[in-house]
């Protein structure tokens, strides 16, 4: 690896928790509080180690890194 290498070890230790974090971020972006509460309960029931928490957080950050789609202006309708 070089001095300015962009390669990092971003493989999650728990892929299931990463996916759960991604679903949580999607629900948060869309304002779906019911799904957020369901995922929060599922997370608190299944998360046991710090690696699980880190994987959950990594899943959220991965989705949050994707910029939201800008909606078109609606004042040009006929």
Tab-separated table of N, CA and C in Angstrom:
chain	number	residue	atom	x	y	z
A	1	UNK	N	0.840	-1.184	0.000
A	1	UNK	CA	0.000	0.000	0.000
A	1	UNK	C	0.883	1.246	0.000
A	2	UNK	N	0.492	2.178	-0.813
A	2	UNK	CA	1.260	3.400	-0.928
A	2	UNK	C	0.885	4.407	0.143
A	3	UNK	N	1.556	5.500	0.094
A	3	UNK	CA	1.335	6.547	1.075
A	3	UNK	C	-0.051	7.169	0.936
A	4	UNK	N	-0.516	7.335	-0.302
A	4	UNK	CA	-1.813	7.948	-0.533
A	4	UNK	C	-2.824	6.939	-1.068
A	5	UNK	N	-2.740	5.732	-0.640
A	5	UNK	CA	-3.650	4.698	-1.110
A	5	UNK	C	-5.051	4.938	-0.564
A	6	UNK	N	-6.038	4.733	-1.406
A	6	UNK	CA	-7.423	4.930	-0.987
A	6	UNK	C	-8.057	3.636	-0.501
A	7	UNK	N	-7.328	2.556	-0.575
A	7	UNK	CA	-7.882	1.281	-0.142
A	7	UNK	C	-7.957	1.240	1.376
A	8	UNK	N	-9.114	0.910	1.861
A	8	UNK	CA	-9.305	0.755	3.298
A	8	UNK	C	-10.040	-0.540	3.552
A	9	UNK	N	-10.016	-0.979	4.764
A	9	UNK	CA	-10.712	-2.205	5.127
A	9	UNK	C	-12.090	-1.824	5.658
A	10	UNK	N	-13.051	-1.668	4.762
A	10	UNK	CA	-14.393	-1.257	5.149
A	10	UNK	C	-15.375	-2.416	5.184
A	11	UNK	N	-14.867	-3.626	5.196
A	11	UNK	CA	-15.780	-4.765	5.241
A	11	UNK	C	-16.370	-4.851	6.637
A	12	UNK	N	-17.672	-4.870	6.732
A	12	UNK	CA	-18.302	-4.919	8.055
A	12	UNK	C	-18.104	-6.279	8.702
A	13	UNK	N	-18.002	-6.253	10.024
A	13	UNK	CA	-17.829	-7.515	10.731
A	13	UNK	C	-19.148	-8.265	10.834
A	14	UNK	N	-20.255	-7.549	10.758
A	14	UNK	CA	-21.564	-8.181	10.828
A	14	UNK	C	-22.435	-7.615	9.703
A	15	UNK	N	-22.534	-8.312	8.584
A	15	UNK	CA	-23.308	-7.781	7.448
A	15	UNK	C	-24.788	-7.597	7.754
A	16	UNK	N	-25.349	-8.404	8.637
A	16	UNK	CA	-26.760	-8.263	8.984
A	16	UNK	C	-27.003	-6.940	9.704
A	17	UNK	N	-26.104	-6.563	10.590
A	17	UNK	CA	-26.238	-5.284	11.298
A	17	UNK	C	-26.007	-4.113	10.355
A	18	UNK	N	-25.120	-4.286	9.391
A	18	UNK	CA	-24.889	-3.231	8.404
A	18	UNK	C	-26.154	-2.984	7.595
A	19	UNK	N	-26.808	-4.050	7.182
A	19	UNK	CA	-28.052	-3.919	6.413
A	19	UNK	C	-29.151	-3.295	7.272
A	20	UNK	N	-29.193	-3.649	8.551
A	20	UNK	CA	-30.187	-3.070	9.455
A	20	UNK	C	-29.954	-1.567	9.612
A	21	UNK	N	-28.691	-1.163	9.715
A	21	UNK	CA	-28.358	0.262	9.803
A	21	UNK	C	-28.736	1.008	8.537
A	22	UNK	N	-28.542	0.366	7.394
A	22	UNK	CA	-28.919	0.980	6.112
A	22	UNK	C	-30.427	1.161	6.025
A	23	UNK	N	-31.180	0.149	6.456
A	23	UNK	CA	-32.649	0.271	6.458
A	23	UNK	C	-33.104	1.367	7.415
A	24	UNK	N	-32.422	1.511	8.547
A	24	UNK	CA	-32.753	2.559	9.508
A	24	UNK	C	-32.525	3.934	8.886
A	25	UNK	N	-31.413	4.101	8.166
A	25	UNK	CA	-31.117	5.386	7.529
A	25	UNK	C	-32.134	5.707	6.443
A	26	UNK	N	-32.578	4.698	5.711
A	26	UNK	CA	-33.603	4.905	4.686
A	26	UNK	C	-34.903	5.368	5.338
A	27	UNK	N	-35.295	4.707	6.414
A	27	UNK	CA	-36.529	5.081	7.114
A	27	UNK	C	-36.409	6.485	7.684
A	28	UNK	N	-35.240	6.844	8.203
A	28	UNK	CA	-35.042	8.186	8.767
A	28	UNK	C	-35.150	9.240	7.679
A	29	UNK	N	-34.574	8.962	6.501
A	29	UNK	CA	-34.631	9.934	5.409
A	29	UNK	C	-36.062	10.154	4.932
A	30	UNK	N	-36.861	9.093	4.947
A	30	UNK	CA	-38.239	9.190	4.475
A	30	UNK	C	-39.222	9.570	5.575
A	31	UNK	N	-38.742	9.708	6.802
A	31	UNK	CA	-39.610	10.121	7.899
A	31	UNK	C	-40.552	9.029	8.360
A	32	UNK	N	-40.170	7.789	8.201
A	32	UNK	CA	-41.009	6.648	8.585
A	32	UNK	C	-40.688	6.258	10.026
A	33	UNK	N	-41.379	6.906	10.975
A	33	UNK	CA	-41.093	6.673	12.395
A	33	UNK	C	-41.477	5.275	12.846
A	34	UNK	N	-42.497	4.702	12.261
A	34	UNK	CA	-42.917	3.354	12.635
A	34	UNK	C	-41.810	2.344	12.330
A	35	UNK	N	-41.239	2.449	11.152
A	35	UNK	CA	-40.149	1.550	10.779
A	35	UNK	C	-38.907	1.831	11.608
A	36	UNK	N	-38.637	3.093	11.901
A	36	UNK	CA	-37.487	3.431	12.733
A	36	UNK	C	-37.605	2.797	14.116
A	37	UNK	N	-38.798	2.853	14.697
A	37	UNK	CA	-38.998	2.234	16.021
A	37	UNK	C	-38.847	0.720	15.948
A	38	UNK	N	-39.378	0.109	14.876
A	38	UNK	CA	-39.264	-1.343	14.720
A	38	UNK	C	-37.804	-1.763	14.595
A	39	UNK	N	-37.046	-1.031	13.780
A	39	UNK	CA	-35.629	-1.350	13.600
A	39	UNK	C	-34.857	-1.075	14.887
A	40	UNK	N	-35.204	-0.030	15.597
A	40	UNK	CA	-34.556	0.264	16.880
A	40	UNK	C	-34.761	-0.846	17.888
A	41	UNK	N	-35.978	-1.369	17.943
A	41	UNK	CA	-36.243	-2.489	18.859
A	41	UNK	C	-35.462	-3.720	18.439
A	42	UNK	N	-35.453	-3.991	17.129
A	42	UNK	CA	-34.717	-5.147	16.625
A	42	UNK	C	-33.220	-5.000	16.905
A	43	UNK	N	-32.702	-3.790	16.761
A	43	UNK	CA	-31.284	-3.538	17.032
A	43	UNK	C	-30.977	-3.763	18.504
A	44	UNK	N	-31.802	-3.226	19.377
A	44	UNK	CA	-31.520	-3.372	20.807
A	44	UNK	C	-31.649	-4.819	21.272
A	45	UNK	N	-32.481	-5.604	20.576
A	45	UNK	CA	-32.620	-7.015	20.940
A	45	UNK	C	-31.457	-7.865	20.445
A	46	UNK	N	-30.846	-7.482	19.330
A	46	UNK	CA	-29.837	-8.346	18.719
A	46	UNK	C	-28.412	-7.847	18.870
A	47	UNK	N	-28.188	-6.580	19.128
A	47	UNK	CA	-26.825	-6.050	19.228
A	47	UNK	C	-26.217	-6.490	20.560
A	48	UNK	N	-25.081	-7.146	20.479
A	48	UNK	CA	-24.433	-7.649	21.687
A	48	UNK	C	-23.035	-7.077	21.897
A	49	UNK	N	-22.333	-6.764	20.823
A	49	UNK	CA	-20.947	-6.320	20.956
A	49	UNK	C	-20.766	-4.942	20.332
A	50	UNK	N	-19.588	-4.390	20.556
A	50	UNK	CA	-19.264	-3.101	19.941
A	50	UNK	C	-19.121	-3.233	18.430
A	51	UNK	N	-18.739	-4.425	17.972
A	51	UNK	CA	-18.641	-4.643	16.528
A	51	UNK	C	-20.015	-4.562	15.874
A	52	UNK	N	-21.041	-5.040	16.569
A	52	UNK	CA	-22.398	-4.928	16.038
A	52	UNK	C	-22.814	-3.464	15.917
A	53	UNK	N	-22.498	-2.683	16.944
A	53	UNK	CA	-22.839	-1.258	16.922
A	53	UNK	C	-22.072	-0.537	15.819
A	54	UNK	N	-20.806	-0.901	15.649
A	54	UNK	CA	-20.003	-0.268	14.606
A	54	UNK	C	-20.531	-0.633	13.219
A	55	UNK	N	-20.950	-1.875	13.047
A	55	UNK	CA	-21.510	-2.291	11.752
A	55	UNK	C	-22.812	-1.560	11.470
A	56	UNK	N	-23.664	-1.402	12.487
A	56	UNK	CA	-24.923	-0.671	12.342
A	56	UNK	C	-24.644	0.769	11.929
A	57	UNK	N	-23.690	1.391	12.596
A	57	UNK	CA	-23.327	2.777	12.286
A	57	UNK	C	-22.742	2.885	10.887
A	58	UNK	N	-21.931	1.909	10.489
A	58	UNK	CA	-21.326	1.920	9.155
A	58	UNK	C	-22.398	1.819	8.076
A	59	UNK	N	-23.451	1.033	8.334
A	59	UNK	CA	-24.546	0.934	7.384
A	59	UNK	C	-25.291	2.248	7.231
A	60	UNK	N	-25.487	2.948	8.353
A	60	UNK	CA	-26.141	4.254	8.295
A	60	UNK	C	-25.292	5.246	7.514
A	61	UNK	N	-24.009	5.273	7.803
A	61	UNK	CA	-23.126	6.227	7.132
A	61	UNK	C	-23.022	5.944	5.640
A	62	UNK	N	-23.067	4.672	5.279
A	62	UNK	CA	-22.984	4.324	3.858
A	62	UNK	C	-24.192	4.856	3.104
A	63	UNK	N	-25.366	4.793	3.697
A	63	UNK	CA	-26.550	5.317	3.017
A	63	UNK	C	-26.587	6.843	3.069
A	64	UNK	N	-26.169	7.420	4.195
A	64	UNK	CA	-26.182	8.872	4.312
A	64	UNK	C	-25.190	9.535	3.368
A	65	UNK	N	-24.171	8.795	2.928
A	65	UNK	CA	-23.188	9.348	1.993
A	65	UNK	C	-23.787	9.554	0.607
A	66	UNK	N	-24.887	8.881	0.314
A	66	UNK	CA	-25.560	9.040	-0.969
A	66	UNK	C	-26.422	10.299	-0.893
A	67	UNK	N	-26.190	11.271	-1.763
A	67	UNK	CA	-26.991	12.498	-1.680
A	67	UNK	C	-28.437	12.247	-2.097
A	68	UNK	N	-29.373	12.954	-1.479
A	68	UNK	CA	-30.773	12.780	-1.864
A	68	UNK	C	-31.036	13.338	-3.256
A	69	UNK	N	-32.035	12.795	-3.897
A	69	UNK	CA	-32.419	13.244	-5.234
A	69	UNK	C	-33.225	14.532	-5.096
A	70	UNK	N	-32.842	15.518	-5.845
A	70	UNK	CA	-33.575	16.780	-5.791
A	70	UNK	C	-34.842	16.653	-6.618
A	71	UNK	N	-35.942	17.055	-6.036
A	71	UNK	CA	-37.206	16.983	-6.754
A	71	UNK	C	-37.303	18.166	-7.717
A	72	UNK	N	-37.930	17.960	-8.856
A	72	UNK	CA	-38.055	19.066	-9.821
A	72	UNK	C	-39.013	20.136	-9.291
A	73	UNK	N	-38.818	21.334	-9.778
A	73	UNK	CA	-39.712	22.423	-9.388
A	73	UNK	C	-41.095	22.170	-9.932
A	74	UNK	N	-42.081	22.522	-9.157
A	74	UNK	CA	-43.446	22.210	-9.543
A	74	UNK	C	-44.211	23.423	-10.077
A	75	UNK	N	-43.575	24.549	-10.194
A	75	UNK	CA	-44.314	25.744	-10.625
A	75	UNK	C	-44.424	25.861	-12.146
A	76	UNK	N	-43.919	24.903	-12.881
A	76	UNK	CA	-43.994	24.976	-14.349
A	76	UNK	C	-45.056	24.038	-14.904
A	77	UNK	N	-45.970	23.643	-14.077
A	77	UNK	CA	-47.061	22.777	-14.558
A	77	UNK	C	-48.037	23.564	-15.397
A	78	UNK	N	-48.756	22.878	-16.239
A	78	UNK	CA	-49.791	23.540	-17.049
A	78	UNK	C	-51.126	22.960	-16.721
